[in-house]
Amino acid sequence: MMDNGKVLDVDNLTVTYMTEKGPLDVVRSVSLQIAPGEIYGLVGESGSGKTTLARAVVRYLPSNGKITGGTVSLSGTDLSTRSQKEIRGIWGSRMTMVHQDPNAAINPSMMIGEQIAEMTRTHMGLSRKESRERALEMLNKVRMPDPESVARRYAHQLSGGMLQRVLIATAMATNPEFIIMDEPTTALDVTTEAVILDLIHELMDEYNTAILFITHNLGVIARICDRIGVLYAGEIMEEGPIHDVFKARLHPYTRGLLGCVPRVDANKKEISLSAIPGYIPRPDELPEGCIFGPRCELVEAACREARPPVVSVGPDHLSACRRHEILRDRSEKADETREETIGDELGHIVLEARNIKKYFPFSGGLGSIWQRRRSELKAVDDISVRMRSSFTMGIVGESGCGKTTLARCIAGLEEATAGEIELEGQLLDYSVNKRPRAILQKIQMVFQNPDASLNPQHPAGDSVARPLILLRNMDRKQVREKVAELFKAVSLPADYIDRLPHELSGGEKQRVAIARAFAADPALMICDEPISSLDVSVQASLMNLLAELQDKSKTSYLFISHDLAAVRHISDWIAVVYLGRLWEIGSAEDVFIPPYHPYTEALLSAIPIPDPDIRQDRIRLKGSVPSSLNIPPGCRFHTRCPRKVGEICETTEPPWQDMADGHRICCHIPLEELKELQGDGLLKTAGLRGNN
Amino acid sequence: MAASEQKIQKKKITVSPLKKFFRRLRRYPTTFIGISIVIIFLLIAAFGPLIAPYHYSQQDLLQRLQPPSDEHIFGTDQFGRDIFSRILVGSRDVLLIAGSGTALAVFSGLLLGLFSGYIGGLFDEIVMRIMDVILSIPPLLLAMVILFALGPSRLNVVIVVGFLYIPMVARVVRSVVLELKTRQFVEAARLRGETRLYVLYKEILPNVLPHLAVEASMRFSYSIFLVASLGFLGLGVQPPSPDWGLMVGEARTWFYQAQWVLFFPAGAIATLVVGVGFMSDGLRRMLLPGGVTDDG
Ligand code: SF4
Ligand code: SF4
């Protein structure tokens, strides 16, 4: 094989799994090249084959997987024909990997420094002393605070963000030519993710490593990658330099994916997301011709007959669509606009939660036996919210900020420690077990994990029928009719009523869960991260569904998510939570324009926006969220606040400052000053993303 | 645009469950072997006395300790009884006693585990500590003590086996319940005001059953072993009943002259235990799949 100056050269690669039903080609004829110093972003939804592709590249396939066509070469060395033993020699010294889950990749019983050192000893032949120095150097490189002490710690003593840095340090320690990063930031909070992405970006400027960056998040790719490949059902649909692909979008799938991502500058009343109909086909049920055909709006007879050729549509820019010219003319599909159905008059107050507190007693290991004073974990510490009918309140914050606990307290699944929960003027009991039926009927919940939210042994229809029988006293016939109606409302075909959950996809399960919640005809629906475990295209269709159902039913949503763009899309009002307290609350539009709370500012500037041209302020938070056992005095955010004004933040709790329209911020910095500091804010280049 | 992620319906693959079962069996030969062994022994237990060439207690002192031959394919024992016939007939006792003991343990363990896990609190604490106490005594020792007190009989062996294995079953069930209790479908049930009994019976129990089946089959293999051991020690079924454990126990004396007297009953025990073990392993793989995921 010729050395063409590329570090990684995947040529016409096909990967096959031997299964019960015979061989399945999971990745088909994929070609891609990565140059030194280039970050290549490979984006795909679940089932796209991106993990298989990555594993095939490093020859780490499960025992039933095999490369059945094409070649993979690393700087001219053909990897696809090497024996496992030879690969092991290359692995570690010339190519390495950063995993999604650090806990799976780091040995819990070995000190961090020693792990990195060991890597350099085996693969670079360094001496003990040299390797130890190298480890410290690498920890320094990844901007680890206090590297000397971190080197002597174990995995469980570090936070997720720090572990991810350790993984990067380990991967780079041997100066490899090529690194695979498999969803390295997916498990992290946005603020930490932003920091890690910055780090990768900076390191790449310094080194000449080629990186294959695998993710499902287009925003992440837009932020750090040079090139992008869009993988769909095992084939590359579009590939090219990041700007060209994001701007021209010369494949309907790319266009569809980008249309699914909620925008930070518009909400559900202005636009509805353009979800892609249908599903990714399974490798054993591939359609004839273009594999995207069944879901494509532009499909024509020729598409169904033969697989479209991969054509060059620009310098270095490839598309596997035969109608890409049409796409080029429609420079950007206009977002569908929705008419506003809600008038100006305010609905009645549905929920009024005042000064909710939830403390968990905490016993910290053996020491607590001697300790007299029981410590308390203050998950929610004095939060008040008020919601009107047909209204969506979004609650955002990093993991561990107390947003889910707050929701569970309102639902009664967790008993609040103090505070008042009033529903339509009626004071509620803390515990769901003590609330009367009439109240239960009014509050329902949609949970995060679709796999756990339906009973695996009950047919989907039964799950939806129970609330009807129990809370709405319907007889059998009525129940049957209503279940059918609800399935229709969540756009599930009627024959799904008898299916068991394992026969449904994640998105479908979540639809059943939504139907179940709506079966009670609730006044308030609590959505606890209902979309975060799903693929973007499914997320979009679910958000559209929720918006549609709200129009009809006038139900209020309490929508909890760590995804600011999603919250911005679906909410009328947004509350920002950090360490069990509210810091900013206001209408969705107001919260996204300055002045905003320094914490909100940091969250906003961390959102990965799928637009390589957008210029976000680089506000990064240091460290991680302090433990709720040990809440900092004064302003709880002062340990990480980039705008901290001084002493006063550490000693005095900041006051609430009111603005027009109920927008409130809790900070010592006067509003005018905040506004000045923050300038035009996040959306300064939003004009570039305007419609049409 | 109306959301319609399911416009294209997935083709529903219709394979009859039985066919699917056999297809899976083929992938796990040990499971197949295990199930076959168990079925063969069940048939033997059902029809053993009909096929047995001799009566199990028919003595023939002239034919003492004969090695395997055409007349006596497994040979004869110290009283000249046909070992083959004795093993055939003896399978009844083993399967019946071990089976009833297991059933007793599974049923009581299920109830204790369910309530203990679901109610929690003090009740759970008390039940589980009692279980711990039972578990902390070596099972054979405990069985011996109880049987000394109650006196050896078939029923008493059943009771002892059942009693000994309650804690294991209860623990497994409890841990499954504890995990299921935090699942969101249980929380959804609470949110619509289901009674606790409904939640336990309709939401939790069906999800415990697969685990219970696996545990039961495993307990069954242990029970067979325990019943045989008790027979060996002379605490189980009494002579002249053809109990396998008892046969092994009696054969010790003659081992140097006639190995087959010991070998065949011991082999029968081992085969059955291994067979049930394979079967329970297979059940686990079929009923509690996990780990075998393939991301595309
Ligand atoms: S080739 Fe046809 S079906 Fe495939 S993406 Fe292009 S227009 Fe759609
Ligand atoms: S009060 Fe001080 S520390 Fe807190 S957010 Fe405002 S500036 Fe930052």
PDB file of C-alpha atoms in Angstrom, chain A residues 7 34 56-57 105 173 185 232 251 258 281 284 320 329 338 347 444 448 478 503 514 541 566-567 600:
ATOM      1  CA  VAL A   7      -2.171   8.703   9.039  1.00  0.00           C
ATOM      2  CA  ILE A  34      -7.321  11.238   8.330  1.00  0.00           C
ATOM      3  CA  ALA A  56     -12.586  -2.725  13.134  1.00  0.00           C
ATOM      4  CA  VAL A  57     -10.042   0.051  12.681  1.00  0.00           C
ATOM      5  CA  ALA A 105     -10.777   1.890  31.130  1.00  0.00           C
ATOM      6  CA  ALA A 173       1.577   9.592  26.706  1.00  0.00           C
ATOM      7  CA  THR A 185     -17.608  13.538  26.569  1.00  0.00           C
ATOM      8  CA  TYR A 232     -25.985   5.865   8.473  1.00  0.00           C
ATOM      9  CA  HIS A 251     -27.433  14.779   1.806  1.00  0.00           C
ATOM     10  CA  LEU A 258     -29.338  19.027  11.762  1.00  0.00           C
ATOM     11  CA  PRO A 281     -32.968  -0.111   9.122  1.00  0.00           C
ATOM     12  CA  ASP A 284     -30.607  -7.680   7.974  1.00  0.00           C
ATOM     13  CA  ALA A 320     -24.058   9.554  -1.448  1.00  0.00           C
ATOM     14  CA  ASP A 329     -30.509  24.898  -4.653  1.00  0.00           C
ATOM     15  CA  ARG A 338     -46.070  26.996  13.924  1.00  0.00           C
ATOM     16  CA  GLY A 347     -54.106  30.350  32.650  1.00  0.00           C
ATOM     17  CA  GLN A 444     -48.344  12.246  36.329  1.00  0.00           C
ATOM     18  CA  GLN A 448     -35.893   9.187  31.995  1.00  0.00           C
ATOM     19  CA  GLN A 478     -64.510   2.714  27.458  1.00  0.00           C
ATOM     20  CA  GLU A 503     -40.576  -5.461  21.030  1.00  0.00           C
ATOM     21  CA  ILE A 514     -46.351   9.444  27.579  1.00  0.00           C
ATOM     22  CA  SER A 541     -40.145  13.735  17.270  1.00  0.00           C
ATOM     23  CA  ALA A 566     -34.023  21.175  24.437  1.00  0.00           C
ATOM     24  CA  VAL A 567     -35.277  23.141  27.419  1.00  0.00           C
ATOM     25  CA  THR A 600     -26.474  30.529  33.332  1.00  0.00           C
TER      26      THR A 600
END
